[in-house]
């Protein structure tokens, strides 16, 4: 079965009455956890973006507390899991400043934790990719907003 384009879906959804749209949303949320999480964000958390950012930062902090520091493989695995969840939350929001706030927080936690970046190439690469992602996202924003993030970026590059 071929999926329809977004335009076709949008045009078709305009025809449906609100009760049927609600039923479609509930049915969509039943089948995939990610759909349910996105719907939760849109309904309950999209109005308070700052609160959402703080909640995700707390989850990132909990992830860092749970990282097993016994060897590099386990550290790398833990970082990738935290990063996967962080990127999922960034995708839900879709706001560039939220993306920057969360990635800066992630990188700041990597820098302040006892993760041996200088001794392991894989860990250094994970960190470097996120800093590059921050720089790319920052270049797309207005100059006034870029100035707000310059200090963070200097700390991350040091």
PDB file of C-alpha atoms in Angstrom:
ATOM      1  CA  UNK A   1       0.000   0.000   0.000  1.00  0.00           C
ATOM      2  CA  UNK A   2       1.385   3.390  -1.012  1.00  0.00           C
ATOM      3  CA  UNK A   3       1.128   6.215   1.518  1.00  0.00           C
ATOM      4  CA  UNK A   4      -0.618   9.378   0.399  1.00  0.00           C
ATOM      5  CA  UNK A   5       1.121  12.718   0.285  1.00  0.00           C
ATOM      6  CA  UNK A   6       0.675  15.277   3.060  1.00  0.00           C
ATOM      7  CA  UNK A   7      -1.360  17.503   0.759  1.00  0.00           C
ATOM      8  CA  UNK A   8      -3.760  14.655  -0.053  1.00  0.00           C
ATOM      9  CA  UNK A   9      -4.095  13.823   3.645  1.00  0.00           C
ATOM     10  CA  UNK A  10      -4.668  17.483   4.578  1.00  0.00           C
ATOM     11  CA  UNK A  11      -7.360  17.865   1.904  1.00  0.00           C
ATOM     12  CA  UNK A  12      -9.080  14.671   3.018  1.00  0.00           C
ATOM     13  CA  UNK A  13      -9.012  15.657   6.712  1.00  0.00           C
ATOM     14  CA  UNK A  14     -10.829  18.914   5.901  1.00  0.00           C
ATOM     15  CA  UNK A  15     -13.897  16.874   4.962  1.00  0.00           C
ATOM     16  CA  UNK A  16     -14.161  14.991   8.267  1.00  0.00           C
ATOM     17  CA  UNK A  17     -16.312  16.286  11.159  1.00  0.00           C
ATOM     18  CA  UNK A  18     -14.583  16.874  14.556  1.00  0.00           C
ATOM     19  CA  UNK A  19     -15.885  13.620  16.097  1.00  0.00           C
ATOM     20  CA  UNK A  20     -14.341  11.529  13.354  1.00  0.00           C
ATOM     21  CA  UNK A  21     -11.065  13.486  13.553  1.00  0.00           C
ATOM     22  CA  UNK A  22     -10.923  12.766  17.273  1.00  0.00           C
ATOM     23  CA  UNK A  23     -11.505   9.061  16.627  1.00  0.00           C
ATOM     24  CA  UNK A  24      -8.751   9.042  13.990  1.00  0.00           C
ATOM     25  CA  UNK A  25      -6.281  10.705  16.377  1.00  0.00           C
ATOM     26  CA  UNK A  26      -7.061   8.226  19.154  1.00  0.00           C
ATOM     27  CA  UNK A  27      -6.682   5.313  16.765  1.00  0.00           C
ATOM     28  CA  UNK A  28      -3.373   6.695  15.520  1.00  0.00           C
ATOM     29  CA  UNK A  29      -2.109   7.122  19.093  1.00  0.00           C
ATOM     30  CA  UNK A  30      -2.999   3.528  19.989  1.00  0.00           C
ATOM     31  CA  UNK A  31      -0.524   1.921  17.649  1.00  0.00           C
ATOM     32  CA  UNK A  32       2.731   3.673  18.242  1.00  0.00           C
ATOM     33  CA  UNK A  33       4.266   5.099  21.407  1.00  0.00           C
ATOM     34  CA  UNK A  34       5.901   7.926  19.452  1.00  0.00           C
ATOM     35  CA  UNK A  35       2.513   9.043  18.085  1.00  0.00           C
ATOM     36  CA  UNK A  36       1.107   9.090  21.598  1.00  0.00           C
ATOM     37  CA  UNK A  37       4.074  11.110  22.881  1.00  0.00           C
ATOM     38  CA  UNK A  38       3.726  13.620  20.048  1.00  0.00           C
ATOM     39  CA  UNK A  39       0.011  13.988  20.692  1.00  0.00           C
ATOM     40  CA  UNK A  40       0.725  14.495  24.405  1.00  0.00           C
ATOM     41  CA  UNK A  41       3.214  17.234  23.566  1.00  0.00           C
ATOM     42  CA  UNK A  42       0.825  18.966  21.178  1.00  0.00           C
ATOM     43  CA  UNK A  43      -2.141  18.847  23.539  1.00  0.00           C
ATOM     44  CA  UNK A  44      -0.553  19.473  26.936  1.00  0.00           C
ATOM     45  CA  UNK A  45       2.959  20.889  26.612  1.00  0.00           C
ATOM     46  CA  UNK A  46       3.153  22.991  23.431  1.00  0.00           C
ATOM     47  CA  UNK A  47       1.670  26.012  25.240  1.00  0.00           C
ATOM     48  CA  UNK A  48       4.463  26.029  27.855  1.00  0.00           C
ATOM     49  CA  UNK A  49       7.649  25.571  25.815  1.00  0.00           C
ATOM     50  CA  UNK A  50       9.932  26.667  28.663  1.00  0.00           C
ATOM     51  CA  UNK A  51       8.379  24.105  31.006  1.00  0.00           C
ATOM     52  CA  UNK A  52       8.813  21.456  28.315  1.00  0.00           C
ATOM     53  CA  UNK A  53      12.485  22.367  27.923  1.00  0.00           C
ATOM     54  CA  UNK A  54      13.039  22.133  31.682  1.00  0.00           C
ATOM     55  CA  UNK A  55      11.316  18.729  31.834  1.00  0.00           C
ATOM     56  CA  UNK A  56      13.482  17.380  29.016  1.00  0.00           C
ATOM     57  CA  UNK A  57      16.622  18.802  30.660  1.00  0.00           C
ATOM     58  CA  UNK A  58      15.711  16.924  33.851  1.00  0.00           C
ATOM     59  CA  UNK A  59      15.321  13.743  31.810  1.00  0.00           C
ATOM     60  CA  UNK A  60      18.744  14.342  30.230  1.00  0.00           C
ATOM     61  CA  UNK A  61      20.217  14.807  33.705  1.00  0.00           C
ATOM     62  CA  UNK A  62      18.638  11.545  34.868  1.00  0.00           C
ATOM     63  CA  UNK A  63      20.102   9.810  31.825  1.00  0.00           C
ATOM     64  CA  UNK A  64      23.579  11.072  32.689  1.00  0.00           C
ATOM     65  CA  UNK A  65      23.213   9.878  36.260  1.00  0.00           C
ATOM     66  CA  UNK A  66      22.354   6.423  34.935  1.00  0.00           C
ATOM     67  CA  UNK A  67      25.323   6.089  32.571  1.00  0.00           C
ATOM     68  CA  UNK A  68      27.521   3.135  33.420  1.00  0.00           C
ATOM     69  CA  UNK A  69      31.073   4.515  33.558  1.00  0.00           C
ATOM     70  CA  UNK A  70      32.831   1.128  33.747  1.00  0.00           C
ATOM     71  CA  UNK A  71      34.055   1.140  30.157  1.00  0.00           C
ATOM     72  CA  UNK A  72      33.947   3.150  26.945  1.00  0.00           C
ATOM     73  CA  UNK A  73      31.416   0.916  25.231  1.00  0.00           C
ATOM     74  CA  UNK A  74      28.858   1.397  27.998  1.00  0.00           C
ATOM     75  CA  UNK A  75      29.484   5.154  28.116  1.00  0.00           C
ATOM     76  CA  UNK A  76      29.019   5.398  24.345  1.00  0.00           C
ATOM     77  CA  UNK A  77      25.863   3.320  24.501  1.00  0.00           C
ATOM     78  CA  UNK A  78      24.459   5.508  27.293  1.00  0.00           C
ATOM     79  CA  UNK A  79      25.277   8.726  25.433  1.00  0.00           C
ATOM     80  CA  UNK A  80      23.618   7.461  22.275  1.00  0.00           C
ATOM     81  CA  UNK A  81      20.462   6.561  24.193  1.00  0.00           C
ATOM     82  CA  UNK A  82      20.285  10.005  25.811  1.00  0.00           C
ATOM     83  CA  UNK A  83      20.929  11.632  22.451  1.00  0.00           C
ATOM     84  CA  UNK A  84      18.271   9.523  20.726  1.00  0.00           C
ATOM     85  CA  UNK A  85      15.683  10.573  23.298  1.00  0.00           C
ATOM     86  CA  UNK A  86      16.803  14.214  23.137  1.00  0.00           C
ATOM     87  CA  UNK A  87      16.478  14.260  19.354  1.00  0.00           C
ATOM     88  CA  UNK A  88      13.023  12.735  19.646  1.00  0.00           C
ATOM     89  CA  UNK A  89      11.925  15.545  21.965  1.00  0.00           C
ATOM     90  CA  UNK A  90      13.502  18.123  19.654  1.00  0.00           C
ATOM     91  CA  UNK A  91      11.533  16.659  16.769  1.00  0.00           C
ATOM     92  CA  UNK A  92       8.283  16.949  18.732  1.00  0.00           C
ATOM     93  CA  UNK A  93       8.863  20.627  19.407  1.00  0.00           C
ATOM     94  CA  UNK A  94      10.164  21.693  16.015  1.00  0.00           C
ATOM     95  CA  UNK A  95      11.362  25.035  17.434  1.00  0.00           C
ATOM     96  CA  UNK A  96      15.000  25.916  16.694  1.00  0.00           C
ATOM     97  CA  UNK A  97      15.650  27.601  20.049  1.00  0.00           C
ATOM     98  CA  UNK A  98      14.356  24.511  21.849  1.00  0.00           C
ATOM     99  CA  UNK A  99      16.725  22.392  19.767  1.00  0.00           C
ATOM    100  CA  UNK A 100      19.651  24.636  20.676  1.00  0.00           C
ATOM    101  CA  UNK A 101      18.754  24.738  24.381  1.00  0.00           C
ATOM    102  CA  UNK A 102      18.537  20.953  24.611  1.00  0.00           C
ATOM    103  CA  UNK A 103      21.678  20.249  22.581  1.00  0.00           C
ATOM    104  CA  UNK A 104      23.676  22.843  24.528  1.00  0.00           C
ATOM    105  CA  UNK A 105      22.479  21.247  27.766  1.00  0.00           C
ATOM    106  CA  UNK A 106      23.465  17.793  26.486  1.00  0.00           C
ATOM    107  CA  UNK A 107      26.945  18.987  25.448  1.00  0.00           C
ATOM    108  CA  UNK A 108      27.412  20.913  28.684  1.00  0.00           C
ATOM    109  CA  UNK A 109      26.595  17.734  30.643  1.00  0.00           C
ATOM    110  CA  UNK A 110      29.084  15.756  28.557  1.00  0.00           C
ATOM    111  CA  UNK A 111      31.776  18.348  29.278  1.00  0.00           C
ATOM    112  CA  UNK A 112      31.074  18.570  33.016  1.00  0.00           C
ATOM    113  CA  UNK A 113      30.755  14.822  33.577  1.00  0.00           C
ATOM    114  CA  UNK A 114      33.771  12.574  33.925  1.00  0.00           C
ATOM    115  CA  UNK A 115      33.500  11.203  30.385  1.00  0.00           C
ATOM    116  CA  UNK A 116      37.003  10.775  28.873  1.00  0.00           C
ATOM    117  CA  UNK A 117      36.440  12.540  25.532  1.00  0.00           C
ATOM    118  CA  UNK A 118      40.109  13.082  24.773  1.00  0.00           C
ATOM    119  CA  UNK A 119      41.033   9.404  25.059  1.00  0.00           C
ATOM    120  CA  UNK A 120      38.286   7.861  22.932  1.00  0.00           C
ATOM    121  CA  UNK A 121      37.607   8.823  19.326  1.00  0.00           C
ATOM    122  CA  UNK A 122      34.022   7.538  19.282  1.00  0.00           C
ATOM    123  CA  UNK A 123      33.049   9.647  22.298  1.00  0.00           C
ATOM    124  CA  UNK A 124      34.835  12.676  20.883  1.00  0.00           C
ATOM    125  CA  UNK A 125      32.982  12.238  17.570  1.00  0.00           C
ATOM    126  CA  UNK A 126      29.570  12.033  19.264  1.00  0.00           C
ATOM    127  CA  UNK A 127      30.341  15.265  21.068  1.00  0.00           C
ATOM    128  CA  UNK A 128      31.800  16.983  17.983  1.00  0.00           C
ATOM    129  CA  UNK A 129      28.738  16.121  15.877  1.00  0.00           C
ATOM    130  CA  UNK A 130      26.463  17.742  18.425  1.00  0.00           C
ATOM    131  CA  UNK A 131      28.591  20.892  18.596  1.00  0.00           C
ATOM    132  CA  UNK A 132      28.516  21.068  14.779  1.00  0.00           C
ATOM    133  CA  UNK A 133      24.747  20.611  14.875  1.00  0.00           C
ATOM    134  CA  UNK A 134      24.494  23.510  17.346  1.00  0.00           C
ATOM    135  CA  UNK A 135      26.631  25.704  15.074  1.00  0.00           C
ATOM    136  CA  UNK A 136      24.486  24.863  12.054  1.00  0.00           C
ATOM    137  CA  UNK A 137      21.257  25.572  13.912  1.00  0.00           C
ATOM    138  CA  UNK A 138      22.676  28.769  15.335  1.00  0.00           C
ATOM    139  CA  UNK A 139      23.655  30.087  11.900  1.00  0.00           C
ATOM    140  CA  UNK A 140      20.008  29.879  10.799  1.00  0.00           C
ATOM    141  CA  UNK A 141      18.737  32.102  13.605  1.00  0.00           C
ATOM    142  CA  UNK A 142      18.508  35.876  13.921  1.00  0.00           C
ATOM    143  CA  UNK A 143      21.678  37.702  14.993  1.00  0.00           C
ATOM    144  CA  UNK A 144      20.197  38.784  18.337  1.00  0.00           C
ATOM    145  CA  UNK A 145      19.480  35.183  19.268  1.00  0.00           C
ATOM    146  CA  UNK A 146      22.928  34.094  18.048  1.00  0.00           C
ATOM    147  CA  UNK A 147      24.551  36.473  20.524  1.00  0.00           C
ATOM    148  CA  UNK A 148      22.661  34.785  23.382  1.00  0.00           C
ATOM    149  CA  UNK A 149      24.252  31.434  22.524  1.00  0.00           C
ATOM    150  CA  UNK A 150      27.820  32.606  21.794  1.00  0.00           C
ATOM    151  CA  UNK A 151      29.040  32.105  25.381  1.00  0.00           C
ATOM    152  CA  UNK A 152      27.642  28.575  25.440  1.00  0.00           C
ATOM    153  CA  UNK A 153      29.285  27.792  22.127  1.00  0.00           C
ATOM    154  CA  UNK A 154      32.655  29.114  23.319  1.00  0.00           C
ATOM    155  CA  UNK A 155      32.418  26.918  26.439  1.00  0.00           C
ATOM    156  CA  UNK A 156      31.590  23.859  24.330  1.00  0.00           C
ATOM    157  CA  UNK A 157      34.472  24.429  21.939  1.00  0.00           C
ATOM    158  CA  UNK A 158      37.074  25.063  24.639  1.00  0.00           C
TER     159      UNK A 158
END
